[in-house]
Amino acid sequence: MAKRRIFDLTLVSILGVAVIGSTVALTKQHDYEFFDEMITVKSIIDRQFVEKPDSQAMREGAIQGMIEALDDPYTVYVPAADTAAFNKDLTGDYVGIGAQVTIQGGWLTIVTPLEDSPAYRAGIMAEDRIVEIDGESTRDLTIDEAVDRLLGEPGTPVKLTIERSGTKQELTIVRDRVKTRAVKGFRRDPASPEEWSYIIDPARKVAYIRLTQFTPGCAREVLDALRKAQSEAGEIGGLVLDLRYNPGGLLNEAEAIADMFLSDGVIVSTKGRTIAEKISRATEAGTLPDFPIAVLVNGMSASASEVLAGALEENDRAIVVGTRTFGKGSVQALINIPGSGAELKITEQRYYLPSGRSISRHDDSPEWGVDPTAGFYVPMTDEQTRDMFEVRRRQDILRSAEAPVDAPVPDVTESWSDPEWILSFLKDPQLAAAVRGVQQRKDVGMWTPTGESGIEGAQIALDELRRVQRYRERLIAELTRADKRIEALETASAAVDEELPDLWADTIDIEGGVMIIRDKAGAVIAELKIPATDLEQRLIDAGLTPAAPVEPSTPANPAETKKPE
């Protein structure tokens, strides 16, 4: 079951994750001194706060406060309750039925079953509506609530009621470990729907591989895809490697993929405040033949995607097509917090391209990320992106032999052996530019621009400035609307305030009191201590009203003040 969650608003994945289990030892005196004030504040809150504090919430809040002070969006504290989902998104490995789902019309609906999954083997189809899980309706469940019911332990059954074309049927699916594949082609293989077709130009033997995330083992998946492409075409004459919308993942997988195409040279270097510089170099062993490569990137290509694209471009092994990448050049470690089940993802290093340049985006620099090769800058409009995603969604669906197929495009005869028809059908200008670039390289022996010359750093900075200004304007507009709303509500509530009961004269200084509760016979059944803080307002909010008119008075001696009962 594919479950879509975003943990730090920008990226799901982690570049260069090292899972560490260790105990933090406070061995220096200043480590202890750091906590002195925190312990004092905690003690005061425990003793004196008006309500009993939530210790776990305070502890997590203190941790979040320390992390926020670092001003690093990639250092994240993951509470124990979220670690399972966090690690599933990181590794693509989980236990469930194996399907992508969405909510349509208030019902849980299958987008597509996954390859080699319990859902696919059980006959689950795209657009199936899951109306019940283990006898309980899925109506109006959130996506997370529904997914939590489908996940479980290996070998455990889950009973689903499926509605398909108005007919309901029951299926019992045994949960199993599911590994989401990171590599895709441009369409499903008609002869074997669980596999992909990778040869996008049969005449020139040009392959296409889309890598969605750098999960464990994805380098092996890329190699397997290349071998399948080779078996389809006899050899590989060129490659389009699509890293668009790939948020990153494991650095060692990016290094392994780069090493497939490079016989020597620096791939990437990393270093941090407490970690010595490490340089990753390509080796000749296992290097693939020297066919032309075009790497597709855009503004959502980040982290390990940028390492791979930058390594191939700066070593003159590939051109880069598309738009400038995201600009995340930091390495995180994933550390288990002993005894709590929580995890800390912490930035500990930065990485650098073979040229020594950092790709990190900084507020004071107009340069970041990996830029397309000159002549291969290909921007896409929102409308073009929407059309491309709609076609991709249809191509990604895994259908069984008896599943209905989407209606064909009117007046169009499919021609999957014709690369020009394929590029027109897929409605993807960036992919078209990359394929045509490889075709030109094959035909005339040189790279011929198929896009624009690109935009300079100053222009990119200006575009970013305009984006931030628009964001600021939206915030100001929202604050203005909030101020107007507050003003209107204050005006509307003014009359209500005048009608609120007055339990005692405002001149009386109340120190607190005791509330006596009696039964119908007048016997005292409880005496409740009342704190002085906002006492009158709290009693009014509880619905209490005076039993007799309130007479204003100013006692001569505060000791004569009667505490309310």
XYZ file of C-alpha atoms in Angstrom:
565
model
C 0.000 0.000 0.000
C 1.625 3.203 -1.101
C 1.112 5.847 1.527
C 1.973 9.414 0.668
C 3.320 11.506 3.501
C 5.533 14.519 3.656
C 7.720 14.951 6.705
C 9.624 18.184 6.257
C 7.482 20.047 3.691
C 10.117 19.758 1.003
C 11.490 16.249 0.778
C 10.457 12.781 1.831
C 13.796 11.118 1.339
C 17.216 11.388 2.925
C 20.563 11.734 1.224
C 23.327 9.590 2.667
C 21.442 7.936 5.511
C 23.443 6.098 8.133
C 21.245 4.331 10.675
C 22.985 4.517 13.991
C 22.009 3.036 17.346
C 23.925 4.668 20.136
C 23.668 6.143 23.586
C 24.518 9.797 23.976
C 26.951 10.146 26.844
C 27.119 13.446 28.679
C 30.799 13.337 29.474
C 31.590 17.025 29.690
C 30.576 19.377 32.446
C 29.075 21.901 30.030
C 26.742 19.180 28.713
C 25.227 18.927 32.177
C 25.159 22.703 32.604
C 23.183 23.000 29.370
C 20.238 21.257 31.037
C 20.331 23.108 34.390
C 17.927 25.873 33.362
C 15.677 23.435 31.499
C 15.399 21.242 34.599
C 14.577 24.278 36.740
C 11.836 25.410 34.353
C 10.426 21.885 34.197
C 10.354 21.726 38.000
C 8.543 25.074 38.275
C 5.951 24.013 35.699
C 5.350 20.717 37.513
C 4.834 22.508 40.841
C 2.919 25.613 39.873
C 1.209 25.387 36.476
C -2.561 25.766 36.790
C -3.224 22.406 35.133
C -1.298 19.140 35.206
C 1.265 19.377 32.386
C 1.758 16.722 29.719
C 5.358 15.628 30.295
C 5.679 13.830 26.957
C 4.381 16.841 25.034
C 6.819 19.120 26.908
C 9.724 16.773 26.198
C 8.917 16.599 22.493
C 8.409 20.367 22.436
C 11.835 20.935 23.992
C 13.425 18.665 21.389
C 11.597 20.410 18.566
C 12.726 23.764 19.950
C 16.386 22.718 19.881
C 16.020 21.472 16.314
C 14.240 24.623 15.141
C 17.095 26.700 16.570
C 19.432 24.991 14.062
C 17.493 26.594 11.186
C 17.970 23.485 9.037
C 14.869 22.059 7.305
C 16.520 18.641 6.919
C 17.219 18.011 10.604
C 14.018 16.418 11.853
C 12.838 14.717 15.044
C 10.590 11.737 14.308
C 8.409 10.691 17.298
C 8.015 6.988 17.961
C 4.455 7.052 16.602
C 5.725 8.198 13.173
C 8.878 6.101 12.750
C 7.195 3.185 10.958
C 5.680 5.435 8.287
C 8.899 7.476 8.063
C 11.064 4.421 7.419
C 8.531 2.977 4.967
C 8.740 6.143 2.886
C 12.535 6.084 3.146
C 13.084 2.469 2.116
C 9.943 1.670 0.123
C 9.705 -1.525 2.212
C 6.601 -2.345 4.280
C 4.034 -5.047 5.061
C 0.584 -4.713 3.522
C -1.407 -5.627 0.411
C 0.702 -3.607 -2.073
C -1.396 -1.001 -3.847
C -1.518 2.743 -4.382
C -4.768 4.202 -3.079
C -6.641 7.485 -3.041
C -9.957 8.834 -1.773
C -12.635 9.390 -4.431
C -16.144 10.466 -3.562
C -15.497 9.682 0.090
C -14.447 6.065 -0.613
C -11.064 4.348 -0.584
C -10.192 3.650 -4.228
C -7.361 1.703 -5.871
C -5.080 3.754 -8.134
C -3.055 0.699 -9.144
C -1.848 -2.536 -7.576
C 1.931 -2.850 -7.340
C 4.129 -5.352 -9.117
C 4.464 -8.768 -7.488
C 2.126 -7.776 -4.656
C -0.618 -9.615 -2.729
C -3.163 -7.158 -4.171
C -2.197 -7.919 -7.772
C -2.135 -11.676 -7.177
C -5.610 -11.460 -5.593
C -7.027 -9.740 -8.684
C -7.305 -6.178 -7.363
C -7.739 -3.735 -10.254
C -7.338 -0.021 -10.787
C -10.481 1.951 -9.855
C -11.755 -0.813 -7.552
C -13.583 0.777 -4.610
C -12.778 -0.745 -1.204
C -16.041 -0.237 0.677
C -15.190 -2.335 3.745
C -12.035 -3.475 5.544
C -12.599 -6.388 7.923
C -16.329 -5.624 7.956
C -15.970 -1.912 8.728
C -16.970 0.738 6.203
C -14.294 2.920 4.628
C -16.761 5.742 4.012
C -15.208 9.124 4.938
C -12.021 7.571 6.334
C -8.886 9.623 5.825
C -6.195 8.114 3.628
C -3.977 7.516 6.681
C -6.771 5.818 8.649
C -7.525 3.506 5.728
C -3.877 2.650 5.100
C -3.284 1.906 8.790
C -6.029 -0.749 8.572
C -4.444 -2.349 5.514
C -0.934 -2.517 6.961
C -0.077 -5.282 9.416
C 2.118 -8.273 10.124
C 3.339 -10.695 7.427
C 1.024 -13.668 6.945
C -2.040 -12.016 8.520
C -5.267 -11.861 6.470
C -7.342 -8.772 5.742
C -10.890 -9.120 4.422
C -11.915 -6.559 1.793
C -15.278 -5.841 0.254
C -14.645 -4.592 -3.282
C -17.123 -2.724 -5.460
C -16.404 -2.981 -9.175
C -18.801 -1.762 -11.872
C -21.657 -1.704 -9.354
C -21.055 -5.275 -8.141
C -19.646 -6.116 -4.725
C -17.361 -9.035 -3.967
C -15.344 -10.128 -0.975
C -11.622 -10.845 -1.125
C -9.337 -12.096 1.614
C -5.746 -10.990 1.041
C -2.808 -12.239 3.076
C -0.468 -9.384 3.942
C 3.131 -9.762 2.861
C 6.304 -7.726 2.713
C 6.157 -5.326 -0.216
C 9.139 -3.625 -1.811
C 8.180 -0.669 -3.957
C 10.135 -0.634 -7.213
C 12.035 2.581 -7.879
C 12.632 2.018 -11.625
C 10.003 2.452 -14.335
C 9.947 2.592 -18.125
C 7.725 4.610 -20.447
C 4.899 2.029 -20.584
C 3.924 -1.385 -19.247
C 5.234 -4.364 -21.222
C 2.189 -5.786 -23.088
C 3.622 -9.308 -22.863
C 4.247 -9.056 -19.109
C 2.290 -6.249 -17.415
C 4.370 -6.403 -14.215
C 7.425 -5.454 -16.268
C 8.224 -2.262 -18.189
C 9.228 -1.415 -21.748
C 12.481 0.562 -21.818
C 13.361 0.932 -25.533
C 11.729 4.201 -26.584
C 13.419 4.391 -30.015
C 13.808 0.856 -31.443
C 15.624 1.998 -34.611
C 18.398 3.774 -32.723
C 18.113 1.461 -29.678
C 17.579 4.382 -27.283
C 16.468 3.320 -23.792
C 14.418 5.285 -21.270
C 14.612 4.681 -17.487
C 12.735 6.670 -14.834
C 14.176 6.482 -11.312
C 11.632 7.688 -8.747
C 13.760 7.547 -5.578
C 17.142 6.297 -4.373
C 15.859 3.446 -2.217
C 17.979 0.481 -1.053
C 18.834 -1.704 -4.048
C 17.779 0.799 -6.722
C 21.216 0.609 -8.411
C 20.577 -3.090 -9.015
C 17.134 -2.187 -10.408
C 18.732 0.269 -12.855
C 21.236 -2.370 -13.979
C 18.454 -4.950 -14.434
C 16.469 -2.445 -16.512
C 19.495 -1.786 -18.722
C 19.968 -5.526 -19.231
C 16.298 -5.916 -20.180
C 16.640 -3.006 -22.619
C 19.700 -4.657 -24.100
C 17.813 -7.911 -24.521
C 14.978 -6.043 -26.268
C 17.211 -4.154 -28.700
C 20.342 -6.321 -28.930
C 22.415 -3.444 -27.576
C 21.904 -0.022 -25.992
C 22.540 2.823 -28.411
C 21.660 5.631 -26.004
C 19.911 6.338 -22.715
C 17.537 8.907 -21.278
C 17.756 8.747 -17.473
C 14.756 10.538 -15.959
C 15.402 11.975 -12.459
C 12.569 14.501 -12.474
C 10.528 14.630 -9.251
C 13.099 12.341 -7.606
C 13.637 13.781 -4.085
C 16.806 11.785 -3.387
C 17.562 8.972 -0.980
C 20.645 6.890 -0.313
C 23.934 8.435 -1.397
C 25.683 5.086 -1.885
C 23.040 4.085 -4.465
C 23.656 7.301 -6.413
C 27.402 6.626 -6.311
C 26.879 3.047 -7.545
C 24.763 4.205 -10.503
C 27.306 6.887 -11.445
C 30.069 4.267 -11.291
C 28.202 2.167 -13.875
C 28.764 4.889 -16.473
C 32.158 6.294 -15.366
C 35.478 4.469 -15.645
C 37.356 7.035 -13.563
C 37.036 10.482 -12.003
C 35.478 11.935 -8.874
C 31.787 11.209 -8.329
C 31.176 13.252 -5.178
C 32.937 14.387 -2.023
C 31.486 14.858 1.459
C 32.742 16.595 4.584
C 31.400 17.997 7.830
C 32.435 19.827 10.978
C 33.385 16.624 12.800
C 33.790 14.299 9.808
C 36.848 14.245 7.560
C 36.456 14.729 3.818
C 35.622 11.591 1.880
C 36.055 11.453 -1.895
C 34.130 8.878 -3.924
C 35.827 7.908 -7.192
C 34.666 5.826 -10.126
C 36.370 2.550 -10.943
C 36.867 0.894 -14.312
C 35.507 -2.498 -13.265
C 31.935 -3.030 -14.447
C 31.747 0.184 -16.492
C 29.063 0.013 -19.193
C 29.767 0.827 -22.881
C 30.135 4.480 -23.841
C 26.682 5.232 -25.308
C 25.262 8.798 -25.190
C 23.252 9.714 -22.089
C 20.785 12.532 -21.424
C 19.746 13.082 -17.806
C 16.337 14.694 -17.231
C 16.001 16.983 -14.176
C 13.710 19.729 -12.895
C 13.147 21.841 -9.786
C 11.981 18.784 -7.823
C 15.130 16.767 -8.548
C 17.028 16.946 -5.287
C 19.783 15.511 -3.150
C 21.088 12.211 -4.589
C 19.475 13.116 -7.931
C 21.701 16.176 -8.073
C 24.772 14.130 -7.132
C 24.160 11.705 -9.997
C 23.273 14.353 -12.586
C 26.198 16.563 -11.558
C 28.710 13.700 -11.571
C 27.747 12.593 -15.078
C 27.652 16.132 -16.470
C 30.905 17.372 -14.909
C 32.745 14.227 -16.028
C 31.515 14.865 -19.609
C 29.617 11.590 -19.622
C 26.114 13.020 -20.143
C 24.176 16.139 -20.948
C 21.509 17.466 -18.571
C 18.075 18.402 -19.957
C 15.204 20.252 -18.282
C 15.416 22.998 -15.652
C 17.628 23.814 -12.656
C 17.473 21.288 -9.785
C 16.280 21.910 -6.226
C 19.593 22.627 -4.476
C 19.899 20.249 -1.507
C 23.537 19.493 -0.816
C 23.523 18.038 2.670
C 23.984 14.563 4.115
C 21.839 13.312 6.969
C 22.345 10.524 9.499
C 19.382 8.699 11.011
C 19.981 8.071 14.723
C 17.794 5.928 16.961
C 16.951 7.608 20.292
C 17.581 4.881 22.905
C 14.613 3.810 24.991
C 12.022 5.973 23.234
C 11.547 4.441 19.785
C 11.988 7.910 18.266
C 14.569 8.868 15.646
C 16.613 11.942 14.836
C 17.504 12.754 11.233
C 20.409 15.171 11.544
C 22.495 16.998 8.971
C 26.138 16.107 9.590
C 27.878 16.708 6.248
C 27.629 18.587 2.963
C 28.488 17.136 -0.398
C 30.334 18.672 -3.318
C 30.328 17.962 -7.042
C 33.530 16.852 -8.847
C 34.330 20.531 -9.534
C 34.281 21.182 -5.792
C 31.103 23.257 -5.998
C 28.394 22.923 -3.387
C 24.900 22.716 -4.839
C 23.109 23.862 -1.664
C 20.610 26.667 -2.053
C 21.525 29.650 0.162
C 19.623 32.882 0.660
C 22.683 34.982 -0.184
C 23.677 33.168 -3.401
C 22.099 33.286 -6.873
C 23.653 29.931 -7.798
C 22.617 26.470 -6.612
C 21.764 23.020 -7.888
C 22.622 21.537 -11.274
C 21.786 23.510 -14.412
C 20.841 21.996 -17.791
C 23.565 21.844 -20.400
C 23.629 24.946 -22.624
C 21.015 24.552 -25.326
C 18.980 22.003 -23.371
C 17.031 24.242 -21.028
C 13.384 23.136 -21.455
C 10.809 24.752 -19.156
C 7.240 23.419 -18.970
C 4.032 25.319 -18.318
C 1.530 24.205 -15.676
C -0.793 23.020 -18.439
C 1.963 20.956 -20.090
C 2.889 19.430 -16.732
C -0.733 18.537 -16.027
C -1.130 16.855 -19.426
C 2.128 14.937 -18.958
C 1.066 13.648 -15.528
C -2.321 12.531 -16.824
C -0.690 10.385 -19.519
C 1.890 9.082 -17.046
C -0.873 8.138 -14.595
C -2.555 5.988 -17.239
C 0.717 4.352 -18.251
C 1.645 3.549 -14.638
C -1.527 1.546 -13.980
C -0.887 -2.181 -13.635
C -3.753 -4.078 -15.253
C -4.458 -7.778 -15.297
C -5.424 -9.497 -18.548
C -9.152 -9.196 -17.857
C -9.021 -5.579 -16.662
C -10.697 -2.937 -18.820
C -8.363 -0.548 -20.617
C -8.870 3.211 -20.860
C -10.514 4.245 -24.091
C -7.927 4.911 -26.819
C -7.237 8.441 -27.949
C -9.805 9.259 -30.691
C -8.586 9.044 -34.297
C -5.143 7.859 -33.180
C -3.689 4.461 -34.016
C -1.095 3.262 -31.516
C 2.384 2.965 -32.974
C 4.812 2.047 -30.215
C 7.580 1.360 -32.730
C 7.549 4.990 -33.899
C 9.495 7.262 -31.490
C 7.869 10.404 -32.910
C 4.403 9.000 -32.201
C 5.517 7.933 -28.701
C 6.783 11.410 -27.855
C 3.594 12.983 -29.181
C 1.444 10.511 -27.233
C 3.317 11.020 -23.940
C 2.846 14.836 -24.101
C 6.186 15.506 -22.431
C 8.282 18.333 -24.022
C 11.276 17.700 -21.745
C 11.359 13.993 -22.569
C 10.999 14.826 -26.270
C 13.973 17.209 -26.078
C 16.097 14.581 -24.306
C 15.261 11.803 -26.768
C 15.864 14.037 -29.771
C 19.163 15.145 -28.281
C 20.304 11.514 -28.023
C 19.004 10.821 -31.523
C 21.035 13.731 -32.940
C 24.105 12.537 -31.055
C 23.650 9.092 -32.623
C 22.940 10.433 -36.117
C 25.534 13.184 -36.519
C 28.014 12.366 -33.765
C 27.535 15.556 -31.748
C 25.085 17.086 -29.314
C 22.718 19.459 -31.098
C 20.630 21.768 -28.893
C 16.971 20.806 -28.716
C 15.953 23.352 -26.094
C 16.723 26.924 -25.119
C 20.086 28.395 -24.186
C 19.032 28.634 -20.552
C 18.866 31.528 -18.148
C 21.748 33.083 -16.284
C 22.215 33.139 -12.527
C 21.004 36.739 -12.228
C 17.775 35.869 -14.055
C 17.245 32.814 -11.827
C 17.812 35.025 -8.775
C 15.251 37.492 -10.139
C 12.711 34.698 -10.671
C 13.318 33.463 -7.125
C 12.964 37.028 -5.812
C 9.608 37.370 -7.535
C 8.461 34.029 -6.106
C 9.418 35.055 -2.559
C 7.775 38.459 -3.024
C 4.544 36.797 -4.148
C 4.707 34.545 -1.089
C 5.244 37.568 1.169
C 2.322 39.379 -0.463
C 0.062 36.385 0.180
C 1.121 36.320 3.846
C 0.438 40.045 4.235
C -2.951 39.653 2.551
C -3.799 36.776 4.881
C -2.774 38.809 7.939
C -4.899 41.728 6.712
C -7.901 39.432 6.327
C -7.304 38.046 9.816
C -7.130 41.590 11.290
C -10.400 42.535 9.588
C -12.043 39.364 10.853
C -10.866 40.034 14.407
C -12.180 43.599 14.218
C -15.567 42.415 12.943
C -15.846 39.755 15.637
C -14.864 42.220 18.364
C -17.586 44.587 17.169
C -20.141 41.789 16.980
C -19.263 40.464 20.429
C -19.270 43.858 22.179
C -22.993 43.703 22.903
C -22.642 40.178 24.228
C -19.924 41.285 26.610
C -22.268 43.880 28.094
C -24.874 41.193 28.805
C -22.469 38.788 30.564
C -23.318 38.211 34.221
C -21.258 39.931 36.897
C -20.687 37.481 39.750
C -19.180 40.042 42.128
C -18.034 43.631 42.077
C -14.947 44.275 39.975
C -13.390 46.210 42.888
C -13.122 43.069 45.024
C -9.688 41.430 45.045
C -10.268 37.663 44.891
C -7.555 35.330 46.161
C -9.331 32.106 45.315
C -11.910 30.119 47.177
C -13.754 26.907 47.835
C -16.794 25.649 45.964
C -19.169 23.572 48.103
C -21.358 21.075 46.247
C -24.523 19.841 48.025
C -27.036 17.153 47.164
C -30.807 17.712 47.038
C -31.083 17.188 50.800
C -28.495 19.885 51.428
C -25.710 17.534 52.505
C -22.201 18.546 51.448
C -20.847 15.992 48.955
C -17.700 17.816 47.757
C -15.546 20.832 48.495
C -13.498 22.028 45.516
C -10.544 24.429 45.756
C -10.705 27.194 43.154
C -7.578 29.070 41.986
C -7.799 32.839 41.634
C -6.558 32.954 38.019
C -9.446 34.156 35.786
C -11.821 32.842 38.419
C -14.862 34.922 37.510
C -14.500 34.229 33.775
C -14.088 30.501 34.409
C -17.283 30.404 36.496
C -19.164 32.381 33.849
C -17.929 29.996 31.151
C -19.214 27.112 33.294
C -22.706 28.654 33.202
C -22.866 29.961 36.779
C -25.085 33.000 37.473
C -25.672 35.029 40.662
C -28.401 33.706 42.992
C -29.140 37.314 44.017
C -28.295 40.753 42.585
C -24.686 41.759 43.036
C -24.198 44.814 45.252
C -20.972 46.694 44.608
C -18.875 47.094 47.705
C -15.341 47.959 48.671
C -14.278 46.223 51.864
C -12.088 48.255 54.191
C -9.912 45.306 54.989
C -8.857 42.713 52.414
C -9.123 40.095 55.143
C -12.898 40.710 55.209
C -13.227 39.618 51.583
C -15.505 36.622 51.452
C -14.297 33.808 49.230
C -16.992 32.540 46.854
C -18.606 29.185 47.473
